[in-house]
Amino acid sequence: MKQTVFCAALAGVLSASSLFAAGPNQLSDAEKRAGWELLFDGTSTENFRNYQKDAISDGWVVEDGALIRKEKGAGDIITKNKYTAFELMLDYKISPGGNSGLMFLVTEEYPTPWRSGPEIQIQDNVDGHDAQKAGWLYQLYQPPNDPETGKPIDSTRPAGEWNQLHVVIDPKQSEVNMNGVRYVRFQVGSDDWNKKVAASKFAPFENFAKAEEGHIALQDHGNEVAFRNIKIRDLSKDNAVKNPVDSELGVKPVLAFPNLKWKDWEPVDEKGRPQSFRPIVVTHANDGSGRLFVMEQHGVIYSFENKPDVTESNVFLDLRNSVKYADRQNEEGFLGMAFHPKFKENGEVFVYYTEVPGQVSVISRFNVSADDPNKVDPESELEIMRIEQPFWNHNGGTIAFGPDGYLYVGLGDGGSANDPFNNAQNLSSLLGSILRIDIDSTQDGKNYAIPEDNPFVRDREARPEIYAYGLRNVWRMAFDRESGDLWCADVGQNLWEEINIIVKGGNYGWNLKEGTHPFGSSSSLNTQVIDPIWEYDHGVGKSITGGTVYRGSRLPSLAGKYIYADYVSGLIWALNYDATQKKVVSNESIPSPQMPVITFGEDAEGEIYFCIVTNDGNGIYTFAAE
């Protein structure tokens, strides 16, 4: 794996990231807003007691902000409170050869807690004495096999390093994640569960995992083990997973162009099957024409007059014969477009699409027809860049011109899960990066050139196109037209969604981290990464859709705020970020009927639009004051 020393441009951002990421035994601002609570604050053991005792023994001590099973005879400890459904995060550090465990739904009728409460194993996976590894649900469930090794996935870090265990226990569905990697999902009491219990050593205990309410236990297995950052969200409470907001804004979504018809588009195809309309980009040409442009993911760009009562659209470019899109592989297709900053003079428009038959991303330049300013000449295509993709998902696809006149390209890590080829941390791969290229020049036989101040141009092992890296799936990115900052939403995998402000040479952590949290077995201790300015967990939403900083005039309450959404939960927010303090001031809710937003855009005046997939073509919205 290629690691590169940070450039000087990052100094300010590194200090900024520490303002967001909470220190040990603290809740981040995002966690507080989303309903998390501390079970251990780094100083007090008041939330714990020994099993079948009224207090905690002297064998458990607090040192350097960690709760440590230190002395022999410390005994198993349990939470003072009982829980029916909960979400738990904790960091643990095991001693060499050590063993411990975390149990749930523990009751106190047996001499030991493991006879009632299922145990998630915690141990040193290298020199530990148990064949069942850390993160396994002891004797019941283990993670799937790694296709490369044929052995169960192991995402734990070595003895002496901190690991993060994330657990959801809920009657509907439970799960275990080790350092962000999902090990298993299960349902207590299901037929599958009961079969596994019947085949285990727990079968003789009739009350094993039968309680509807129980304690959480940390095990004394005779070895030193340390815990910190023990955080819980009680899922049995009303509104347990809170929308992580400070207030609600007085704006609402409204159809932007309710009477607009898409030229030559029908809600059913030639075989009479429903046909979706997927507006993936909304933008303008900055040419004074008053037009808006909508890119539809199947391969068409439309243009129309930017008026609320507009009825007719024009086909600006039709590439359906070249673009690969299928609903079952919906991260491919026509994904990005950008007008040259001098479009009014040169008529150049750039697009990013998946080429037929798929898994190849193409960035091309087209020219407006000499005979019709409302048409692109389809024969004018000049291929700028071709990028092979190992899988169909995580293509990114945003292309945008920066204030410097260069073209920026947002690429995902290549797809599948866990970044199996470690593309995002490999500077010899373009994937998992944001590229920056000069499309007004050519160089070394390519139809673009490398800006001389790109951060890795002097690194012979790095691709010089790379501007920033360590990204999973950029969806989407946009420049703030006032500050010039590049905002990027990065879609998470199992647990966290994030927002980054991109700087030259920055490493944004994937796949060593997901958000501010560890991911996988590779240590990030010796790698400098930039934390996101904001994150939210998958209890809140599961697929972030990045937007833009609002610089329009119609909605003063949105001024200067970053508007974004979550595709799965349908929530829409406005993030208020203080660039001077490098700190999120507030996250505000924009009320909406749970809309699955797939993209945001803006017009020449900075007014904002967002889109959803529809079967009737009415998928472009804007905001209006209540």
XYZ file of C-alpha atoms in Angstrom:
626
model
C 0.000 0.000 0.000
C 1.367 3.338 -1.039
C 1.333 6.038 1.626
C 2.340 9.609 0.884
C 3.404 12.385 3.245
C 0.911 15.211 3.573
C 1.561 18.445 1.761
C 1.718 21.761 3.572
C -1.754 22.735 2.397
C -3.263 20.358 4.971
C -1.987 21.978 8.120
C -5.150 23.959 8.786
C -7.444 21.073 8.026
C -5.700 18.682 10.384
C -6.370 21.018 13.270
C -9.947 21.381 12.066
C -10.644 17.668 12.131
C -9.824 17.470 15.831
C -12.558 19.993 16.524
C -15.130 17.614 15.079
C -13.943 14.217 16.242
C -14.789 13.715 19.900
C -11.961 12.681 22.188
C -12.119 9.434 24.167
C -15.272 9.004 26.249
C -17.027 11.968 24.711
C -20.058 12.177 22.470
C -19.559 13.988 19.199
C -22.067 16.686 18.336
C -23.610 14.355 15.756
C -23.964 11.532 18.314
C -25.587 13.813 20.875
C -28.129 14.967 18.331
C -28.891 11.387 17.251
C -29.748 10.095 20.743
C -26.528 8.421 21.897
C -25.572 8.425 25.592
C -22.340 7.629 27.444
C -22.192 4.517 29.626
C -18.620 5.319 30.651
C -17.257 8.863 30.866
C -13.612 7.956 31.450
C -13.668 8.639 35.183
C -16.684 7.009 36.850
C -17.942 3.408 36.981
C -21.345 4.476 38.289
C -23.267 2.749 35.470
C -21.798 -0.689 36.283
C -21.783 -3.201 39.130
C -20.494 -6.719 39.511
C -22.780 -9.574 38.522
C -25.106 -10.416 41.465
C -23.454 -7.650 43.508
C -24.412 -4.105 44.477
C -21.093 -2.471 43.538
C -18.097 -2.904 41.264
C -15.019 -4.693 42.589
C -11.552 -3.211 43.061
C -10.289 -5.488 40.298
C -11.785 -3.083 37.775
C -9.904 0.206 37.694
C -10.042 3.409 35.678
C -6.689 4.438 34.194
C -5.994 6.974 31.465
C -9.666 7.170 30.562
C -10.123 3.400 30.205
C -12.105 0.908 32.275
C -9.621 -1.927 32.823
C -10.070 -5.444 34.135
C -6.768 -5.333 35.973
C -6.613 -7.677 38.965
C -7.448 -11.324 39.498
C -10.894 -11.938 40.862
C -12.286 -8.767 39.300
C -15.412 -10.658 38.253
C -17.901 -10.073 35.467
C -19.606 -6.681 35.534
C -23.015 -5.685 34.218
C -24.863 -2.457 33.512
C -27.062 -1.299 36.370
C -29.860 -0.715 33.881
C -31.641 -3.368 31.876
C -32.355 -3.032 28.178
C -34.847 -4.618 25.808
C -33.424 -3.182 22.574
C -30.282 -1.121 22.190
C -27.395 -0.059 19.996
C -23.964 -0.181 21.605
C -20.527 1.056 20.573
C -17.351 0.455 22.532
C -13.604 0.365 22.033
C -11.638 -2.503 23.533
C -7.920 -3.266 23.824
C -6.969 -6.812 24.677
C -3.698 -7.943 26.234
C -1.485 -10.430 24.324
C -3.132 -13.838 24.518
C -6.078 -12.269 26.306
C -9.760 -13.182 26.275
C -12.972 -11.434 27.312
C -16.507 -10.995 26.048
C -19.602 -8.842 25.840
C -22.950 -10.414 26.781
C -26.501 -9.126 26.380
C -29.973 -9.948 27.710
C -28.248 -11.098 30.889
C -30.391 -12.095 33.878
C -29.083 -13.067 37.306
C -30.657 -16.420 38.167
C -27.558 -18.416 37.169
C -24.113 -18.367 38.867
C -22.534 -16.830 35.744
C -23.920 -14.366 33.169
C -23.007 -16.447 30.092
C -25.683 -18.998 30.954
C -28.419 -16.468 30.241
C -26.794 -13.928 27.956
C -25.341 -14.648 24.486
C -21.683 -13.653 24.277
C -19.821 -11.696 21.629
C -16.250 -12.921 21.804
C -13.395 -10.520 22.559
C -9.870 -11.903 22.353
C -6.402 -11.654 20.866
C -6.978 -13.353 17.537
C -3.299 -14.200 17.029
C -2.258 -15.726 20.335
C -5.633 -16.239 21.949
C -6.526 -19.693 23.213
C -10.007 -19.891 21.711
C -10.721 -20.997 18.152
C -13.712 -18.636 18.046
C -12.472 -15.159 17.246
C -13.279 -11.641 18.394
C -16.638 -10.463 17.108
C -18.106 -13.966 16.762
C -21.360 -14.679 18.568
C -19.942 -17.455 20.693
C -20.930 -20.964 19.475
C -23.756 -19.442 17.424
C -22.685 -17.168 14.540
C -19.435 -16.346 12.795
C -18.680 -13.984 9.894
C -18.718 -15.222 6.282
C -15.563 -16.504 4.664
C -13.147 -14.181 2.959
C -13.192 -15.217 -0.739
C -9.409 -14.802 -0.954
C -8.401 -16.859 2.089
C -11.395 -19.164 2.451
C -11.335 -18.396 6.178
C -13.816 -16.295 8.190
C -13.323 -12.558 7.766
C -11.133 -11.084 10.494
C -11.199 -7.300 10.787
C -9.684 -7.054 14.265
C -6.498 -5.160 14.976
C -3.604 -6.641 16.959
C -3.408 -7.020 20.716
C -2.469 -3.689 22.229
C -4.427 -1.644 19.646
C -7.931 -0.317 20.081
C -10.765 -2.061 18.253
C -14.310 -0.771 17.903
C -17.216 -3.140 18.425
C -20.684 -2.053 17.284
C -23.723 -4.096 18.279
C -27.446 -3.772 17.615
C -29.771 -5.937 19.676
C -33.364 -5.596 18.560
C -36.228 -8.128 18.394
C -36.636 -7.363 14.673
C -32.993 -7.714 13.657
C -29.671 -7.698 15.455
C -26.159 -7.335 14.101
C -22.474 -7.293 15.065
C -19.876 -5.084 13.364
C -16.168 -5.289 14.122
C -14.191 -2.175 13.189
C -17.006 -1.206 10.854
C -17.110 -4.560 9.022
C -20.425 -6.363 9.307
C -19.912 -9.844 10.730
C -23.418 -11.146 11.148
C -27.101 -10.344 11.297
C -29.445 -12.508 13.351
C -32.799 -12.569 15.103
C -32.989 -13.824 18.663
C -35.753 -16.443 18.912
C -35.972 -17.163 15.194
C -36.006 -20.737 13.874
C -32.391 -20.367 12.781
C -31.429 -19.015 16.195
C -33.187 -21.838 18.039
C -31.476 -24.492 15.899
C -28.067 -23.020 16.648
C -28.799 -22.777 20.382
C -29.994 -26.392 20.431
C -26.673 -27.481 18.904
C -24.563 -25.423 21.348
C -23.388 -25.775 24.917
C -26.154 -23.340 25.905
C -28.911 -25.862 25.167
C -29.202 -27.091 28.807
C -30.046 -23.588 30.065
C -33.744 -23.065 29.500
C -33.555 -19.321 30.095
C -30.686 -18.702 27.685
C -31.587 -15.614 25.600
C -35.221 -15.938 26.639
C -35.503 -12.700 28.617
C -37.231 -9.788 26.929
C -35.130 -7.454 29.081
C -31.646 -7.855 30.476
C -28.292 -6.371 31.431
C -25.205 -5.885 29.289
C -22.126 -7.652 30.716
C -18.366 -7.287 30.315
C -16.522 -10.489 31.090
C -13.608 -11.213 33.392
C -11.908 -14.146 31.684
C -8.726 -13.912 33.719
C -6.858 -11.563 31.367
C -6.279 -7.833 31.254
C -8.636 -5.995 28.928
C -9.495 -2.299 28.616
C -12.699 -0.597 27.480
C -13.476 2.988 26.564
C -15.957 5.015 24.496
C -18.830 2.891 25.742
C -21.860 4.509 24.129
C -25.447 3.341 23.997
C -28.692 4.247 22.288
C -31.757 2.772 23.972
C -33.904 1.623 21.061
C -36.867 0.851 23.302
C -37.470 4.542 23.914
C -39.854 6.580 21.799
C -37.929 8.454 19.105
C -34.802 6.567 20.157
C -32.977 7.426 16.951
C -33.421 11.145 16.769
C -33.163 13.192 13.618
C -29.796 14.862 14.438
C -31.004 18.442 14.115
C -31.118 21.612 16.163
C -34.215 23.144 14.606
C -36.617 23.023 11.694
C -36.483 25.520 8.847
C -39.555 27.221 7.456
C -39.138 25.984 3.903
C -40.819 23.180 2.007
C -40.274 21.171 -1.191
C -42.370 22.138 -4.194
C -42.419 20.927 -7.769
C -40.202 23.270 -9.725
C -41.749 22.749 -13.177
C -45.126 21.025 -12.724
C -46.162 21.381 -16.370
C -42.887 20.413 -18.003
C -42.953 17.577 -20.545
C -39.830 15.707 -21.560
C -39.463 15.559 -25.305
C -39.801 12.034 -26.719
C -40.094 10.489 -23.249
C -43.028 8.273 -22.265
C -43.863 6.699 -18.895
C -43.969 3.267 -20.570
C -41.536 1.697 -23.016
C -42.358 0.154 -26.390
C -43.443 -3.077 -24.636
C -45.820 -1.263 -22.317
C -43.615 -1.626 -19.218
C -43.317 1.260 -16.718
C -40.269 3.391 -17.441
C -38.558 5.413 -14.751
C -37.306 8.947 -15.244
C -34.003 9.442 -13.373
C -32.875 13.107 -13.390
C -29.300 12.739 -12.179
C -27.907 16.247 -12.865
C -29.509 19.697 -12.862
C -27.263 22.544 -13.958
C -26.867 25.631 -16.117
C -24.428 26.762 -18.806
C -23.656 30.192 -17.294
C -24.122 31.648 -20.771
C -26.901 34.129 -20.071
C -29.424 32.046 -22.023
C -31.766 31.466 -19.075
C -31.766 27.719 -19.723
C -31.616 24.786 -17.317
C -30.187 21.422 -18.290
C -31.241 18.055 -16.892
C -29.230 14.885 -17.436
C -31.345 11.726 -17.324
C -29.466 8.602 -16.243
C -30.556 6.499 -19.216
C -28.548 8.753 -21.535
C -30.332 11.995 -22.483
C -29.623 15.643 -21.677
C -32.636 17.977 -21.857
C -32.694 21.763 -21.959
C -35.575 24.105 -21.239
C -36.361 27.665 -20.279
C -35.908 28.245 -16.551
C -39.461 29.373 -15.788
C -41.911 27.728 -13.347
C -44.626 27.551 -16.019
C -42.422 26.075 -18.750
C -44.099 23.264 -20.675
C -41.680 22.188 -23.404
C -38.166 20.732 -23.273
C -35.562 20.109 -25.927
C -33.258 17.106 -26.397
C -29.801 18.657 -26.053
C -27.880 15.375 -26.422
C -29.046 11.778 -26.821
C -26.457 9.107 -25.970
C -28.784 6.234 -25.140
C -27.089 3.993 -27.670
C -23.719 4.563 -25.964
C -24.741 4.619 -22.295
C -25.138 1.461 -20.215
C -27.891 1.636 -17.600
C -29.987 -1.063 -15.912
C -32.184 -0.802 -12.817
C -30.366 -3.739 -11.224
C -27.058 -1.914 -11.659
C -28.279 1.605 -11.042
C -24.917 3.143 -10.162
C -23.951 3.005 -13.826
C -25.334 5.163 -16.635
C -25.176 8.825 -17.585
C -23.759 10.222 -14.333
C -22.131 13.630 -14.750
C -21.982 16.735 -16.909
C -20.243 20.106 -16.748
C -20.134 23.100 -19.030
C -16.780 24.628 -19.863
C -16.309 27.942 -18.011
C -16.062 29.566 -21.456
C -18.999 27.636 -22.900
C -20.535 30.795 -24.305
C -17.457 31.224 -26.499
C -16.381 27.629 -27.226
C -19.600 25.574 -26.897
C -17.870 22.737 -25.036
C -19.742 20.428 -22.687
C -18.228 17.491 -20.796
C -19.994 14.294 -19.738
C -19.240 11.209 -17.639
C -21.002 7.965 -18.532
C -20.761 4.187 -18.330
C -20.006 2.784 -21.743
C -21.926 -0.141 -23.239
C -21.598 -3.011 -22.228
C -20.622 -1.612 -18.801
C -17.890 -1.350 -16.150
C -15.960 1.250 -18.139
C -16.336 4.927 -17.239
C -15.797 7.453 -20.004
C -15.267 11.199 -19.747
C -15.824 12.952 -23.071
C -16.065 16.396 -24.553
C -18.826 17.383 -26.980
C -19.446 20.568 -28.948
C -22.678 22.407 -29.545
C -23.922 22.137 -33.105
C -22.829 24.969 -35.378
C -26.386 25.123 -36.741
C -28.442 24.892 -33.527
C -27.401 26.213 -30.070
C -30.002 23.902 -28.497
C -28.325 20.771 -29.832
C -25.014 19.052 -29.243
C -23.334 17.507 -32.247
C -23.205 13.771 -31.314
C -20.371 13.263 -33.810
C -18.164 15.778 -32.011
C -17.264 13.426 -29.147
C -13.640 13.569 -28.028
C -12.781 10.991 -25.396
C -10.804 12.599 -22.574
C -10.394 9.714 -20.186
C -11.375 6.044 -19.914
C -11.455 4.325 -16.511
C -12.023 0.601 -16.088
C -14.183 -0.337 -13.113
C -13.780 -3.729 -11.371
C -17.465 -3.767 -10.330
C -20.663 -2.027 -11.450
C -21.169 0.025 -8.278
C -19.305 2.971 -6.712
C -18.692 4.893 -9.915
C -19.070 8.348 -8.385
C -19.626 10.381 -11.510
C -19.688 14.042 -10.549
C -17.594 16.259 -12.807
C -17.275 19.959 -12.090
C -15.080 22.875 -13.044
C -13.350 24.556 -10.147
C -12.682 28.273 -9.709
C -9.224 27.558 -11.137
C -10.711 26.439 -14.460
C -9.631 22.809 -14.051
C -11.987 19.847 -14.319
C -12.537 17.842 -11.123
C -13.755 14.233 -11.308
C -15.240 12.304 -8.371
C -14.552 8.555 -8.483
C -15.684 5.757 -6.190
C -13.384 2.984 -4.995
C -14.405 0.574 -7.766
C -17.235 -1.132 -5.944
C -18.143 -4.389 -4.259
C -17.713 -3.969 -0.470
C -14.830 -3.118 1.876
C -12.756 -1.771 -1.068
C -11.375 -5.279 -1.777
C -8.460 -4.024 -3.898
C -7.565 -1.180 -1.494
C -7.954 1.320 -4.319
C -8.840 4.286 -2.115
C -5.503 4.153 -0.247
C -3.455 3.338 -3.332
C -2.111 6.380 -5.124
C -1.235 4.289 -8.162
C -4.973 3.788 -8.773
C -7.342 6.546 -9.889
C -10.242 4.919 -8.047
C -11.354 6.206 -4.660
C -10.080 9.663 -5.558
C -10.965 13.105 -6.799
C -9.033 13.928 -9.959
C -8.001 17.350 -11.251
C -7.086 17.753 -14.908
C -6.473 20.525 -17.419
C -8.765 19.923 -20.397
C -7.547 23.004 -22.280
C -4.164 21.365 -22.908
C -2.779 18.020 -24.020
C 0.196 16.131 -22.649
C 1.996 12.823 -23.231
C -0.460 11.721 -25.903
C -3.512 12.305 -23.695
C -6.383 14.671 -24.413
C -5.714 16.488 -21.155
C -2.747 17.741 -19.152
C -1.739 17.608 -15.494
C -1.786 20.907 -13.581
C 1.728 21.616 -12.371
C 0.573 22.154 -8.780
C -1.318 18.856 -8.431
C -0.140 17.344 -5.133
C 1.444 14.110 -6.382
C 3.055 15.143 -9.671
C 6.539 14.466 -8.277
C 5.663 11.072 -6.832
C 6.652 8.516 -9.463
C 4.443 5.829 -7.929
C 1.331 8.011 -7.818
C -1.116 8.942 -10.540
C -0.533 12.673 -11.113
C -4.219 13.275 -11.846
C -5.115 12.674 -8.186
C -6.083 15.765 -6.187
C -7.405 13.987 -3.049
C -8.018 10.353 -2.107
C -9.335 7.948 0.524
C -12.963 8.155 -0.667
C -15.533 5.378 -0.987
C -18.238 6.665 -3.313
C -18.476 10.403 -3.915
C -22.200 11.202 -4.273
C -22.121 14.147 -4.954
C -19.653 17.051 -4.886
C -19.970 20.775 -5.652
C -18.000 23.977 -5.367
C -19.292 26.780 -3.183
C -19.592 29.612 -5.701
C -18.672 32.186 -3.030
C -15.780 30.601 -1.096
C -14.546 28.182 -3.759
C -14.566 25.303 -1.243
C -15.166 21.837 -2.676
C -17.878 20.020 -0.707
C -18.096 16.255 -1.018
C -20.595 13.741 0.360
C -19.140 10.243 0.665
C -21.546 7.314 0.896
C -20.731 4.964 3.766
C -20.852 1.199 3.930
C -22.302 -0.289 7.108
C -22.485 2.390 9.770
C -21.631 6.006 8.856
C -22.334 8.623 6.172
C -20.047 11.635 5.912
C -19.471 15.140 4.534
C -15.987 16.394 3.674
C -14.455 19.647 2.525
C -11.792 18.600 0.050
C -8.288 20.067 0.069
C -5.316 19.409 -2.161
C -3.472 16.231 -1.208
C -5.997 15.220 1.423
C -6.480 11.598 2.490
C -10.079 11.148 3.696
C -9.509 7.799 5.345
C -11.428 5.105 3.478
C -10.899 2.121 3.873
C -8.969 2.649 7.098
C -11.869 4.632 8.515
C -15.564 5.089 7.875
C -16.379 8.603 8.969
C -14.415 9.226 12.166
C -14.496 5.528 13.086
C -12.030 2.681 12.466
C -12.689 0.352 9.564
C -11.080 -3.015 8.959
C -7.977 -4.631 10.358
C -5.365 -2.230 8.986
C -4.177 0.271 11.561
C -4.419 3.951 10.676
C -2.130 5.039 13.515
C 0.723 5.963 11.179
C -1.452 7.421 8.427
C -2.567 11.025 8.536
C -6.194 11.284 7.491
C -8.705 14.105 7.491
C -11.900 13.526 9.417
C -15.216 14.606 7.912
C -16.748 17.850 9.117
C -20.010 15.976 9.712
C -21.258 12.403 9.889
C -24.441 10.572 10.791
C -25.064 6.931 11.592
C -27.191 4.356 9.812
C -29.943 4.620 12.361
C -30.548 8.063 10.846
C -29.977 7.297 7.148
C -28.041 4.927 4.929
C -27.071 6.710 1.706
C -26.068 10.361 1.682
C -26.853 12.575 -1.305
C -24.557 15.567 -1.398
C -25.790 18.976 -2.439
C -24.419 22.465 -2.537
C -23.981 25.584 -0.439
C -26.993 27.797 -1.077
C -26.047 31.185 -2.525
C -29.403 32.186 -3.988
C -31.588 35.085 -2.878
C -35.125 33.659 -2.663
C -34.632 31.775 0.618
C -32.643 33.803 3.184
C -32.978 31.055 5.834
C -30.815 28.774 3.665
C -28.114 31.355 2.922
C -24.599 29.948 3.269
C -25.801 26.511 4.387
C -24.920 23.194 2.781
C -28.093 21.451 1.621
C -27.978 17.652 1.560
C -30.221 14.609 1.996
C -30.356 10.877 2.605
C -31.731 8.694 -0.174
C -32.922 5.864 2.117
C -34.503 7.772 5.000
C -35.762 10.575 2.759
C -34.592 13.274 5.184
C -33.306 16.649 3.953
C -31.020 18.944 5.959
C -29.192 22.267 5.943
C -25.740 22.173 7.563
C -24.449 25.452 8.983
C -20.642 25.329 9.015
C -18.400 28.055 10.400
C -15.300 28.010 8.177
C -13.421 30.354 10.520
C -13.833 28.088 13.543
C -13.849 24.994 11.301
C -16.867 23.733 13.168
C -20.474 22.785 12.479
C -22.688 25.342 14.177
C -25.995 23.620 13.533
C -27.763 20.988 11.475
C -31.310 21.973 10.577
C -34.201 19.983 9.220
C -36.037 20.832 6.011
C -39.472 19.247 6.425
C -40.372 16.868 3.616
C -42.514 13.755 3.002
C -39.476 11.415 3.110
C -38.237 12.064 -0.411
C -35.546 9.737 -1.884
C -33.336 12.507 -3.262
C -30.760 11.372 -5.841
C -29.134 14.705 -6.708
C -29.037 18.460 -6.156
C -28.221 21.258 -8.563
C -28.448 24.996 -9.021
C -29.246 27.548 -11.685
C -27.269 30.594 -12.790
C -28.675 32.668 -9.915
C -27.720 30.091 -7.286
C -31.260 28.847 -6.670
C -31.297 25.199 -5.661
C -33.066 22.194 -7.154
C -33.224 18.540 -6.212
C -34.488 15.420 -7.938
C -36.181 12.099 -7.253
C -36.857 9.114 -9.487
C -40.409 9.060 -10.838
C -42.590 7.173 -13.305
C -44.465 10.288 -14.423
C -41.542 12.636 -15.126
C -42.394 15.075 -12.303
C -39.195 14.605 -10.343
C -37.582 18.051 -10.178
C -38.195 20.062 -7.022
C -37.088 23.283 -5.434
C -37.813 24.892 -2.066
C -40.312 27.565 -1.150
C -40.863 29.510 2.057
C -43.666 28.214 4.270
